[in-house]
Coordinates of C-alpha atoms in Angstrom, one line a residue:
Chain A
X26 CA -152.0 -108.0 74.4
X27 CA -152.7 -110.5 71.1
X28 CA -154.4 -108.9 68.2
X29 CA -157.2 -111.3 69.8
X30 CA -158.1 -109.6 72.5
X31 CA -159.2 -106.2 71.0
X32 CA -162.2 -106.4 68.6
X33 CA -160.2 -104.3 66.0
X34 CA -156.4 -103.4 65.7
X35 CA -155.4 -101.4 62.9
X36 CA -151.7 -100.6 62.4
X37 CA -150.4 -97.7 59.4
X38 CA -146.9 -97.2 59.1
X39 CA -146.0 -94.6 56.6
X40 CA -142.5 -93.6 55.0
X41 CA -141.2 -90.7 52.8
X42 CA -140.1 -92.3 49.1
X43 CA -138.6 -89.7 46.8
X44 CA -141.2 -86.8 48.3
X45 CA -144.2 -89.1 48.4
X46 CA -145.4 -90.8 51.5
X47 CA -146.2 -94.3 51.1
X48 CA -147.3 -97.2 53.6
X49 CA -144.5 -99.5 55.0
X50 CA -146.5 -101.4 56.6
X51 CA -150.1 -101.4 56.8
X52 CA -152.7 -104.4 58.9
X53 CA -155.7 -104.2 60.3
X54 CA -158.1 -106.9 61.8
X55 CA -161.3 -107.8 62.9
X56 CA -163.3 -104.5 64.1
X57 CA -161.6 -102.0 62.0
X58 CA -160.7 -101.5 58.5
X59 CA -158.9 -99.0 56.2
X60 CA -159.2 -98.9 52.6
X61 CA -156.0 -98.1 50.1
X62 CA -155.4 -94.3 50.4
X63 CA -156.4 -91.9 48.5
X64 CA -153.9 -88.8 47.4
X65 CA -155.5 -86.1 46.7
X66 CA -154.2 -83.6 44.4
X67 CA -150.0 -83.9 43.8
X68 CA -149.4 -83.4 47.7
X69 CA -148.2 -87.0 47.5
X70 CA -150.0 -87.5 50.7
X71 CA -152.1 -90.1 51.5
X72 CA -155.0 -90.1 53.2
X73 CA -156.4 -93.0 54.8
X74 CA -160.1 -93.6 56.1
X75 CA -160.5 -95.8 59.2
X76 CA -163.6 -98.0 58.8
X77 CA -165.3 -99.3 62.0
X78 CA -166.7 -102.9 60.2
X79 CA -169.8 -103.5 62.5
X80 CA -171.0 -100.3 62.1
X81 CA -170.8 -98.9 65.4
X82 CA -169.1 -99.4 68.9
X83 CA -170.7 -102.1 71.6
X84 CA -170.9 -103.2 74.9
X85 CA -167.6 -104.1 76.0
X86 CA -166.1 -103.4 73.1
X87 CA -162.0 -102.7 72.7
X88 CA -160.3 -101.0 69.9
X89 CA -156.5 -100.3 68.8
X90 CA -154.9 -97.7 66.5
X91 CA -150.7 -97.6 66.0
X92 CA -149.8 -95.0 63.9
X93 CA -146.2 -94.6 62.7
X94 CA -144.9 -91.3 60.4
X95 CA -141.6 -92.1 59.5
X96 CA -138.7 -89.3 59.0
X97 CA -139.9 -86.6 56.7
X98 CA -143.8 -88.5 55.8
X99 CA -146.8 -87.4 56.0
X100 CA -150.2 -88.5 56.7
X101 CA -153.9 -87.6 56.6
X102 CA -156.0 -89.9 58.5
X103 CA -159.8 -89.7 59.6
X104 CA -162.6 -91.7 59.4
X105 CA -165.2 -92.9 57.0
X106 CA -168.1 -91.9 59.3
X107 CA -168.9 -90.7 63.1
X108 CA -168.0 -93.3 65.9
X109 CA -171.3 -94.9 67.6
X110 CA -170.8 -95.6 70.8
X111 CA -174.3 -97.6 71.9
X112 CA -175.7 -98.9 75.2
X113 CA -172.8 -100.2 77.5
X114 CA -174.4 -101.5 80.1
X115 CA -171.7 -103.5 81.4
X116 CA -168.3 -102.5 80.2
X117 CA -167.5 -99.4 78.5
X118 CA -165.8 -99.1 75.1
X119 CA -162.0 -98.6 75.1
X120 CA -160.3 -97.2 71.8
X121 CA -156.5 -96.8 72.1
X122 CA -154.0 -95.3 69.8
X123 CA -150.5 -94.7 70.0
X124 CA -149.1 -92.3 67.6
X125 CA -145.2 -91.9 66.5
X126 CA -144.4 -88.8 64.7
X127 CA -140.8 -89.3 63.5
X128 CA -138.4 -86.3 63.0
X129 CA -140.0 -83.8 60.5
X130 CA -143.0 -85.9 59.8
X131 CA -146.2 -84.3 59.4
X132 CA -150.1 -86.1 60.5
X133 CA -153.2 -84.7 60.4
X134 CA -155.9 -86.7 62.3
X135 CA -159.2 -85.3 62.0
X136 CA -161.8 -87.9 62.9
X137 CA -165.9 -87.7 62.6
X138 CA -167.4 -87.0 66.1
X139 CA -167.9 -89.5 68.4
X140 CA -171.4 -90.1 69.1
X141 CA -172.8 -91.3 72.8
X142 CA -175.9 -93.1 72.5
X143 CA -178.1 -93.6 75.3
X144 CA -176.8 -94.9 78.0
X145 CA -172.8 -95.5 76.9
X146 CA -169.7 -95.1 78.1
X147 CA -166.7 -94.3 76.4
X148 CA -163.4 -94.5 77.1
X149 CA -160.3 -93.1 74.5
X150 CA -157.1 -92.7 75.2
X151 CA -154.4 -91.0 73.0
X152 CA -150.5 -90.7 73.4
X153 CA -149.2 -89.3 70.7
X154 CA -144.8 -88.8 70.8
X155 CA -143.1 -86.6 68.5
X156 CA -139.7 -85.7 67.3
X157 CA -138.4 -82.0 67.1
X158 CA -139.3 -80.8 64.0
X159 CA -142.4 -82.7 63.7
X160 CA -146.1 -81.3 62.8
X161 CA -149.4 -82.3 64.5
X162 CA -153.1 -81.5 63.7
X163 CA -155.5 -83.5 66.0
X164 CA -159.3 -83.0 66.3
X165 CA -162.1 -84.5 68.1
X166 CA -165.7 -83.3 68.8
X167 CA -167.5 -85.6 71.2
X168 CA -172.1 -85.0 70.7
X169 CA -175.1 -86.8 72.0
X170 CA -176.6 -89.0 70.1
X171 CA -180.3 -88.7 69.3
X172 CA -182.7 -91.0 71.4
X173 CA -186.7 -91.3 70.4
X174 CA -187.3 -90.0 74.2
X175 CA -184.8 -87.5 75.2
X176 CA -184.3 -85.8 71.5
X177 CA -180.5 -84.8 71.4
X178 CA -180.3 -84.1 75.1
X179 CA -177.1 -85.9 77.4
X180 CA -178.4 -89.6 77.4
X181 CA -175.3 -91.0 77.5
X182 CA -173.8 -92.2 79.8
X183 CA -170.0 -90.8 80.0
X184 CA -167.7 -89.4 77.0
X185 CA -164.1 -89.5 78.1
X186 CA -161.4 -88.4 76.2
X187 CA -157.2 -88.4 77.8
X188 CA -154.9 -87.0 75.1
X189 CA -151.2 -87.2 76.2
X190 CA -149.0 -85.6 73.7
X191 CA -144.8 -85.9 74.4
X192 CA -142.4 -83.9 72.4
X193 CA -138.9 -85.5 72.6
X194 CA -140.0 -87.7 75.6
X195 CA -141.4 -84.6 77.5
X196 CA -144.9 -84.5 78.0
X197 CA -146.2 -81.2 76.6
X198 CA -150.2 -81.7 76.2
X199 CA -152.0 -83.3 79.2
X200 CA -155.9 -82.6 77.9
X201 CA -158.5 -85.3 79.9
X202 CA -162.3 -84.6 78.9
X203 CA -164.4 -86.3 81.0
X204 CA -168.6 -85.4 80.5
X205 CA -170.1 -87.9 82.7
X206 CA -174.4 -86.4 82.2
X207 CA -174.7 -89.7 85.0
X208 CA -173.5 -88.3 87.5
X209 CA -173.0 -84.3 86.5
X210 CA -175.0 -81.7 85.8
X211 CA -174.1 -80.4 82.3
X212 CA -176.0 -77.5 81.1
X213 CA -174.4 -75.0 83.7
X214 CA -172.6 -72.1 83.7
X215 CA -168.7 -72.6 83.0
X216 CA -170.0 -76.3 82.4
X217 CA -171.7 -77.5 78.6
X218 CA -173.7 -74.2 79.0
X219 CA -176.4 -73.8 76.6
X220 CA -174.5 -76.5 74.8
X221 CA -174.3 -80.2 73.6
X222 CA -171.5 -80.3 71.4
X223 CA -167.8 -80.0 72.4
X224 CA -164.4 -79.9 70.4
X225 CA -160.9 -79.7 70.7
X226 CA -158.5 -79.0 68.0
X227 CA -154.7 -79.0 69.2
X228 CA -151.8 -78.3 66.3
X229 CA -147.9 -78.5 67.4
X230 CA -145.0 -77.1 65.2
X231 CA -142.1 -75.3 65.3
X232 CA -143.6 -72.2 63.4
X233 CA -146.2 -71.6 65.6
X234 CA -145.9 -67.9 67.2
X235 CA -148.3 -65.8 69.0
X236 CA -148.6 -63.8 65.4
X237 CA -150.1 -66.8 64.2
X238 CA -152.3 -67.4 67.3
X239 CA -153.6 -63.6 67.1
X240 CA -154.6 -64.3 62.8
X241 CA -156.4 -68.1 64.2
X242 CA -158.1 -65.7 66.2
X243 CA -159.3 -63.2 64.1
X244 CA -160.5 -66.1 61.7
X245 CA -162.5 -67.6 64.3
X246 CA -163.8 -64.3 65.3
X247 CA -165.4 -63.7 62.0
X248 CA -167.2 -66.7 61.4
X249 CA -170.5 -66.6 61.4
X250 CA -172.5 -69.8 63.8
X251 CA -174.1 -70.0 67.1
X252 CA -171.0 -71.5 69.1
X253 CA -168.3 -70.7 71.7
X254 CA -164.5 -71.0 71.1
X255 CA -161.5 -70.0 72.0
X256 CA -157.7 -70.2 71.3
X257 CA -154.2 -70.5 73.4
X258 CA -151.0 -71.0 73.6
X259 CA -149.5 -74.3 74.8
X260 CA -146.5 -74.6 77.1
X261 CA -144.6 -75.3 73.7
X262 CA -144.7 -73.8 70.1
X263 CA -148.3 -74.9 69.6
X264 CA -152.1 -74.0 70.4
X265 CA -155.3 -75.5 71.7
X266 CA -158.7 -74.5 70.4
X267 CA -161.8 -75.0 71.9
X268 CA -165.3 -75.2 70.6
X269 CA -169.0 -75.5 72.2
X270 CA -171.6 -76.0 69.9
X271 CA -174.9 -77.5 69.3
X272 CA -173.6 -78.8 65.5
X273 CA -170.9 -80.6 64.2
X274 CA -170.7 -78.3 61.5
X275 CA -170.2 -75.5 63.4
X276 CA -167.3 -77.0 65.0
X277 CA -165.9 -78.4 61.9
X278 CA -166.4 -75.0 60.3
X279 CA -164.2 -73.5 63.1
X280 CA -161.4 -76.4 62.6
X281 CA -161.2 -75.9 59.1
X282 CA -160.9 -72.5 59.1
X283 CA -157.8 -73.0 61.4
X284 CA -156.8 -75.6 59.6
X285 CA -157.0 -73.7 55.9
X286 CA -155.1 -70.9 57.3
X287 CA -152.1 -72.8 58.9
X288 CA -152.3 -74.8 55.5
X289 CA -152.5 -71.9 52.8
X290 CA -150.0 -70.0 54.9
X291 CA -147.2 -72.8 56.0
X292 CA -147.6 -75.5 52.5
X293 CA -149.2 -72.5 49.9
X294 CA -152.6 -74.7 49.3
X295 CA -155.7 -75.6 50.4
X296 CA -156.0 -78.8 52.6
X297 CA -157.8 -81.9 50.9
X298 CA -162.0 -82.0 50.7
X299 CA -162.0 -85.4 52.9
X300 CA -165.0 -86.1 50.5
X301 CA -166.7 -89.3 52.4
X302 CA -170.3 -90.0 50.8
Chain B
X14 CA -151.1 -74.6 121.3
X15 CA -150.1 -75.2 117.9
X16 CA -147.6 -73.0 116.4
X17 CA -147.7 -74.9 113.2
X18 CA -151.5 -74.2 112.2
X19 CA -150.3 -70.6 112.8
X20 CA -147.6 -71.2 110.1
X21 CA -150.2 -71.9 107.8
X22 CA -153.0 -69.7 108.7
X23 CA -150.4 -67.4 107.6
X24 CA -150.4 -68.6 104.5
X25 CA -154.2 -68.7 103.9
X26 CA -154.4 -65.3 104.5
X27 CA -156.2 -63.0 102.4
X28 CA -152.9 -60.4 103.2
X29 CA -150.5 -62.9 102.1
X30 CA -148.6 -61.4 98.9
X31 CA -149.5 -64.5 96.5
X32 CA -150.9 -62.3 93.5
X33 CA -154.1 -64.2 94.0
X34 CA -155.6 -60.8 94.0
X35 CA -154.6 -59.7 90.4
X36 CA -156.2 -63.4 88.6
X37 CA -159.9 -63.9 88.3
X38 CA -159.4 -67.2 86.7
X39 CA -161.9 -66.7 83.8
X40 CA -164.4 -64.7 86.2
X41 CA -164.0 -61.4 84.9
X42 CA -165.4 -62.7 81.4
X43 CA -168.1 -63.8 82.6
X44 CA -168.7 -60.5 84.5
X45 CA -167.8 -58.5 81.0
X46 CA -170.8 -61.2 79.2
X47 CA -173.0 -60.6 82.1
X48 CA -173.3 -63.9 83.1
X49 CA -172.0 -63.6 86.9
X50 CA -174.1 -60.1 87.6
X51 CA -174.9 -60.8 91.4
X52 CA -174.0 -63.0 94.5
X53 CA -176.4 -65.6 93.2
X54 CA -175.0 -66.3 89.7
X55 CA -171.5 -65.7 91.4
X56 CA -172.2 -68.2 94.1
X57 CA -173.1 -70.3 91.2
X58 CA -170.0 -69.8 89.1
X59 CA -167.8 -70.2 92.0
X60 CA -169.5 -73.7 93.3
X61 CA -168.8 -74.9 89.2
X62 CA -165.0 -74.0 89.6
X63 CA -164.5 -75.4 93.1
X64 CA -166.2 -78.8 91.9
X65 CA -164.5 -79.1 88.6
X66 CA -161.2 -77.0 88.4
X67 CA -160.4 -77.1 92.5
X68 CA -161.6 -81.1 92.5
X69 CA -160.0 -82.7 89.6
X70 CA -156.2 -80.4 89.4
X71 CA -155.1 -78.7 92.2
X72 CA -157.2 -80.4 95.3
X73 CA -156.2 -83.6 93.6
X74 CA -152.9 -82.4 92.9
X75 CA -152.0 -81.3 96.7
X76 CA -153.6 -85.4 97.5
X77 CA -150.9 -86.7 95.2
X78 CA -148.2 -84.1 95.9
X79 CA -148.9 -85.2 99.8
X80 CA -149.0 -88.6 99.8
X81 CA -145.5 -88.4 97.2
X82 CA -143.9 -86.1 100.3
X83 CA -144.7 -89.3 102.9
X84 CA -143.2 -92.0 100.2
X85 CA -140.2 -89.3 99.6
X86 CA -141.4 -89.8 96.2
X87 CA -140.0 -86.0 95.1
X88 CA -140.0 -87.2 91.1
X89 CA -143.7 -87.8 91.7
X90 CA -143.4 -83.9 93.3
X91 CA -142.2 -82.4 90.4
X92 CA -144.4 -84.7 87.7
X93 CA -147.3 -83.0 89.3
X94 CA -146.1 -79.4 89.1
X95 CA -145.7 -80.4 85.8
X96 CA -149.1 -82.0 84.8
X97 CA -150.7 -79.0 86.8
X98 CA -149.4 -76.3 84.7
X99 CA -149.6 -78.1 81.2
X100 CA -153.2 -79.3 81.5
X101 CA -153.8 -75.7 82.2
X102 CA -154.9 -75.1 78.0
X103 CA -155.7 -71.5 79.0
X104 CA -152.4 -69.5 78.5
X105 CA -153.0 -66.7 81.0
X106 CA -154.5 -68.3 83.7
X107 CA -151.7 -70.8 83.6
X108 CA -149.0 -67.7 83.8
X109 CA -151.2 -66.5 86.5
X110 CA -151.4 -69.8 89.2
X111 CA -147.0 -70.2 87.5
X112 CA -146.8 -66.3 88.7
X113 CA -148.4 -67.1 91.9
X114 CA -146.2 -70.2 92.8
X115 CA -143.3 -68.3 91.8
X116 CA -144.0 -65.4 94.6
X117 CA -145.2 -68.2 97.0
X118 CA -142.3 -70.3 97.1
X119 CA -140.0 -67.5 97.3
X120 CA -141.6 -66.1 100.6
X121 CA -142.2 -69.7 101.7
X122 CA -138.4 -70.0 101.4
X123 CA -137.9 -66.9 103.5
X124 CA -140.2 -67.9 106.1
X125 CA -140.0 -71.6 106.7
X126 CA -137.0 -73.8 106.7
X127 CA -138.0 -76.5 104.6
X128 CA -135.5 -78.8 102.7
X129 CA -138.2 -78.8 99.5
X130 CA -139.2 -75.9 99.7
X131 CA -135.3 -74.9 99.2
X132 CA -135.8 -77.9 96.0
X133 CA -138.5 -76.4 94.4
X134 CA -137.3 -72.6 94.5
X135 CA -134.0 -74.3 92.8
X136 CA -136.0 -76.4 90.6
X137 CA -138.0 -73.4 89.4
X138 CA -134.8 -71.3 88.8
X139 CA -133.5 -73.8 86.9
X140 CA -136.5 -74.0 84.6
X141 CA -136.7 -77.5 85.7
X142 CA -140.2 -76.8 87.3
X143 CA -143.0 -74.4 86.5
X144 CA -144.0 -73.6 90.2
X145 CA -147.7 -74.0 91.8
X146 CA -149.2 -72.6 94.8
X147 CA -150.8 -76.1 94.9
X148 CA -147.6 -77.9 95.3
X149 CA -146.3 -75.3 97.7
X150 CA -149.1 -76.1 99.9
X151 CA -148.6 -79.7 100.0
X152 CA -144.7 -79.2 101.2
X153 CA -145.7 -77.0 103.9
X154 CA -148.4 -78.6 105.0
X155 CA -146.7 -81.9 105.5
X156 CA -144.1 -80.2 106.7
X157 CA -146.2 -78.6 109.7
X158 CA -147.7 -82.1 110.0
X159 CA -150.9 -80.6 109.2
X160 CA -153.1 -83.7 107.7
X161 CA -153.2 -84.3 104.1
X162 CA -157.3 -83.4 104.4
X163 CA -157.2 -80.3 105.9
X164 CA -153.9 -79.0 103.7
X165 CA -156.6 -79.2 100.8
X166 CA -159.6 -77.6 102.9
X167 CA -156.9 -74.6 103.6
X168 CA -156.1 -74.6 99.8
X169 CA -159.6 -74.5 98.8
X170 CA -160.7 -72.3 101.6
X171 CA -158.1 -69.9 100.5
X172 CA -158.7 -69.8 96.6
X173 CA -162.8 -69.4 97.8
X174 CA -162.0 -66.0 99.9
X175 CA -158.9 -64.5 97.1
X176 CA -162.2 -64.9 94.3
X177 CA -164.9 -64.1 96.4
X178 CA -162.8 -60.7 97.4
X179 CA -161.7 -60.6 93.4
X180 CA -166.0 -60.8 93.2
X181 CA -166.7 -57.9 95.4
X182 CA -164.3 -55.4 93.3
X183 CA -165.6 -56.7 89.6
X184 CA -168.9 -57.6 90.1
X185 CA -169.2 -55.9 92.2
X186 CA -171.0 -57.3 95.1
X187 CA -171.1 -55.6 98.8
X188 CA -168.8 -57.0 101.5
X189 CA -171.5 -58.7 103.4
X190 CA -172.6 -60.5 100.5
X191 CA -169.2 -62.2 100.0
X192 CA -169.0 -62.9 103.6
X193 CA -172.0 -64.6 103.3
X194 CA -171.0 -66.1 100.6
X195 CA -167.6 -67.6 101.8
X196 CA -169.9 -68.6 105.2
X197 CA -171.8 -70.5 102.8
X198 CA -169.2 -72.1 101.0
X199 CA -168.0 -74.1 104.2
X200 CA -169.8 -77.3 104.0
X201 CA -169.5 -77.1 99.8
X202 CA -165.1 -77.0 101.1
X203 CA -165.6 -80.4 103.1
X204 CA -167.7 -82.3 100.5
X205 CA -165.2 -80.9 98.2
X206 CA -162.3 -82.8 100.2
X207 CA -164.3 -85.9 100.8
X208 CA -165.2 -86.2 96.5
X209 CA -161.1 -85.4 96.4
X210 CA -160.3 -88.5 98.5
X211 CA -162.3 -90.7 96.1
X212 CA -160.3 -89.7 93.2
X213 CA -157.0 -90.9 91.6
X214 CA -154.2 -89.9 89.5
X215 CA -156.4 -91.2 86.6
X216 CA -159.0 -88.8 87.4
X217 CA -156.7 -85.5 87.2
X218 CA -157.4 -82.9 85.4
X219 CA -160.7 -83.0 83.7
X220 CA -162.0 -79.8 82.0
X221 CA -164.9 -77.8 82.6
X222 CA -165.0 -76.7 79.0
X223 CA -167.5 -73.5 79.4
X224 CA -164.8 -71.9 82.6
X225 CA -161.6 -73.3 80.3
X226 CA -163.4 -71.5 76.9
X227 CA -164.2 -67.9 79.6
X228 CA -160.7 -68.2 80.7
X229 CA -159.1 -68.5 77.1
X230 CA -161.2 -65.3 76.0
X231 CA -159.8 -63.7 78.9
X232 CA -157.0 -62.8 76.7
X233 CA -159.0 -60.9 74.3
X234 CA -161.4 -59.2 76.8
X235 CA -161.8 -55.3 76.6
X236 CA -161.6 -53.8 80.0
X237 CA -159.5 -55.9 82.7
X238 CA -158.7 -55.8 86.1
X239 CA -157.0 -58.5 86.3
X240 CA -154.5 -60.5 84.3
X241 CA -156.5 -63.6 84.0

C-alpha cells in the first residue's frame, strides 16, 4: 500500500552509535507526527512521542507505525496524548504497526489509552518480531470515553486489540482483545466485571524467571487502588500482566511499578518520567 | 448401529482419565472470593466461559482443526495446537488443558488406530507440539466421520459436565443441582455451535479478561483443589 492510502504512516528506525541510540531513519506523513527525541538523563536513549495531527481518530480512518531497533539500540516510544477513536459509523479505524527488534535491542512502547467514543470501532493490530537476546516492554489500556448521556459507561462501539509477538520467527504471544458493548454484555462476572478499564502489559527477555514473576507479584500485591490484576508466565522467558480498573492511573500505577522494578533491578535506575504536559 | 458414536461417547465420558477432574479453569477463585457461591451464580459463571473461552479457542479451534483434517492440511493441525496453548496468558491453566491433551492423546493412541493421532503423540514427544484435548477431538472425530458440528457439541458437552462435577465438589452444590444444571445447559451447547460456525480464524482467541485475571490468581490462591 502507498504512503497515500493510510491517513498517517510514521516510520523510526533506530541504531546503536558508540552506546547511544540514534535515528537512522526517521519519516512520517500526513496523520501522524513525531517530534525529535528527547533523552532523558545519560541513558543515551531516546524517546520519541507519536503525535496524532488531527487530534483524534475518525471515521474510516487508517493508520501505520514501522518500528525498527537495530542490533544493540534502544528505544522508548509512546505517545503525546490518549488515542480518540470517535463515531465510526461506517468504517472502523485501523492502526497497524510492525515492530523489528534486532538482536539485543531493547523498546519500550508504552502508549496513552486508547479512548472509544460513542459509537466507534477500533481496530489495532500489532506484530512485533524479535531476535534472541532482545528486550520488550509493551503496554496498552483500552477505556470508554465519556459521552453527555451515558457518563463513562460502554458507548462504544467495539475496542479490538490482536497483538502477535514472534521470537526468532516462532510466534510466542498470540493476545486478541476484542470488547464489542454492541453486541456483548460487559459488566459480568469473568467478563469487565464491576469494571470499565482494561490493560495489558507484556515484557520478553532472556532474564525473566519465575523469581522475578513471584517479586512483580508481590509489587502488585501491595499497591494500594480499587483494581484487579494479575501476572503469568508466557510459553517463553517473559510475562503477561493483566489489569481491570475504573482509572487509567490505576493501571498505569500497576505498569510502572512493574516496570520500575525490572528497570532498577536489570539497568540499576529508574525508568524516564515520560513528562507530556 | 453405530459403533463409531460409541467410540466417542467413550471419550466424553465423565470416567474417562483426561485430568479434567483436577482443573477448575479459574472457578475455584471465584469460589475462594465468593463470587460463584450457588447453582445460580455458577450457572452464570459457566454460561460466561462456554460463550467466550469455549466459543472463540477451543470450539473454534476443533472448526479449524476439522476442516484442516478434510484439506489434509496437517501444518494448519499443528498451527492451531500451537495458537491454542500460547493465547492461553494464564500459566496454569494452560499446563492444565497441555496436561490434559498429553494424557488424552496417549490413551487415544491406545485405543483407536488413527494415523494422526500416532502424528501428534510424536509431535508432542518431540516438543514439536504442546498437545490439546481440543485438537484430539477434531482427529477422532473426523476420524469416526462424526460431523464437524456435533465433534464440537461433544467437546463442549464434555468440558460443561467435567466443571459442573468440579462445581459440585468446590462449591459445593448437590448432585441434582448440577444435573439440572447440565439439563439446562443443552440448548446454551447448540447456540454455542451455531455462533461457532459464524466465526473465523480471525476471530480466535478473544479474552474474557475478568475469567483470564481469576485464572491467573489461581496461582496464588490459598486453599486448592485443583491445579488450575
Amino acid at each position: 500500500m502507498s504512503d497515500s492510502k493510510w491517513t498517517g504512516v510514521l516510520n523510526i528506525d533506530i541504531e546503536d552509535r558508540g552506546g547511544r541510540s540514534v535515528p537512522k531513519n526517521v519519516y512520517f506523513h500526513d496523520g501522524l507526527k513525531v517530534q525529535r527525541p528527547i533523552y532523558h538523563g545519560n541513558t543515551g536513549i531516546p524517546c520519541y512521542y507519536i503525535l496524532n495531527v488531527g487530534g483524534g481518530y475518525l471515521d474510516g480512518d487508517s493508520y501505520k507505525i514501522d518500528v525498527r531497533v537495530r542490533e544493540n539500540a534502544k528505544l522508548t516510544l509512546t505517545t503525546l496524548g490518549a488515542t480518540l477513536i470517535y463515531k465510526t459509523p461506517t468504517k472502523p479505524v485501523t492502526q497497524k504497526t510492525d515492530i523489528f527488534l534486532e538482536e539485543d535491542s531493547y523498546l519500550e512502547y508504552l502508549p496513552d489509552p486508547v479512548i472509544g467514543y460513542e459509537n466507534a470501532s477500533y481496530r489495532q493490530f500489532d506484530n512485533i518480531y524479535m531476535k534472541k537476546g532482545a528486550t520488550l516492554l509493551y503496554s496498552d489500556i483500552v477505556t470508554p470515553g465519556w459521552s453527555s448521556t451515558k457518563g463513562q459507561s460502554f458507548s462504544y462501539d467495539m475496542l479490538q486489540l490482536k497483538t502477535n509477538i514472534y521470537l526468532e520467527g516462532k510466534q510466542v504471544v498470540y493476545d486478541h482483545v476484542k470488547l464489542e458493548p454492541a453486541v456483548q454484555k460487559m459488566n459480568v462476572l469473568g467478563f469487565m466485571e464491576d469494571f470499565t478499564h482494561l490493560g495489558t502489559f507484556i515484557v520478553l527477555d532472556e532474564k525473566i524467571d519465575d523469581a522475578l514473576i513471584n517479586r512483580l507479584y508481590e509489587v502488585i500485591d501491595e499497591l494500594p487502588g480499587d483494581f484487579k490484576a494479575g501476572i503469568s508466565k508466557l510459553t517463553t522467558s517473559g510475562f503477561t500482566v493483566r489489569v481491570l480498573a475504573n482509572k487509567t492511573q490505576e493501571i498505569q500505577s500497576v505498569i510502572s511499578a512493574c516496570h520500575n522494578l525490572i528497570t532498577k533491578e536489570w539497568y540499576d535506575r529508574i525508568p524516564n518520567f515520560l513528562r507530556k504536559y | 448401529m453405530d459403533k463409531s458414536l460409541l467410540s466417542l461417547f467413550q471419550l466424553c465420558d465423565s470416567n474417562f482419565p483426561s485430568g479434567g477432574f483436577s482443573h477448575s479453569f479459574g472457578l475455584e477463585t471465584f469460589v475462594q472470593f465468593d463470587k460463584v457461591h450457588d447453582p445460580d451464580t455458577f450457572s452464570q459463571w459457566l454460561e460466561l466461559f462456554l460463550n467466550e473461552q469455549m466459543v472463540s479457542a477451543d470450539g473454534l479451534a476443533i472448526q479449524i482443526a476439522y476442516e484442516a483434517l478434510e484439506n489434509d492440511n496437517l501444518d494448519k493441525l499443528w498451527e492451531m495446537d500451537h495458537l491454542l496453548t500460547i493465547q492461553n496468558m494464564s500459566r496454569e491453566t494452560r499446563e492444565g488443558t497441555k496436561y490434559m491433551g498429553r494424557s488424552m492423546v496417549k490413551i487415544a493412541d491406545a485405543i483407536y488406530d488413527i494415523e494422526n493421532i500416532s502424528l501428534y503423540k510424536d509431535r508432542v514427544k518431540e516438543k514439536k507440539s504442546f498437545a490439546h484435548t481440543a485438537i484430539v477431538f477434531a482427529i477422532i472425530g473426523h476420524h469416526l466421520k462424526i460431523s464437524k458440528e456435533e465433534t464440537i457439541l461433544y467437546y463442549l458437552y464434555t468440558t460443561v459436565i467435567n466443571l459442573v462435577q468440579n462445581a459440585v465438589r468446590a462449591i459445593p452444590i448437590g448432585q441434582t443441582a448440577g444435573q439440572k444444571i447440565i439439563s439446562d445447559f443443552q440448548p446454551k451447547l447448540i447456540k454455542a455451535v451455531e455462533a461457532i460456525g459464524q466465526l473465523e480464524q480471525q476471530d480466535f482467541g478473544t479474552i474474557a479478561p475478568g475469567l483470564e485475571l481469576a485464572q491467573m490468581q489461581h496461582e496464588r490462591v490459598n486453599v486448592r483443589i485443583f491445579m488450575s
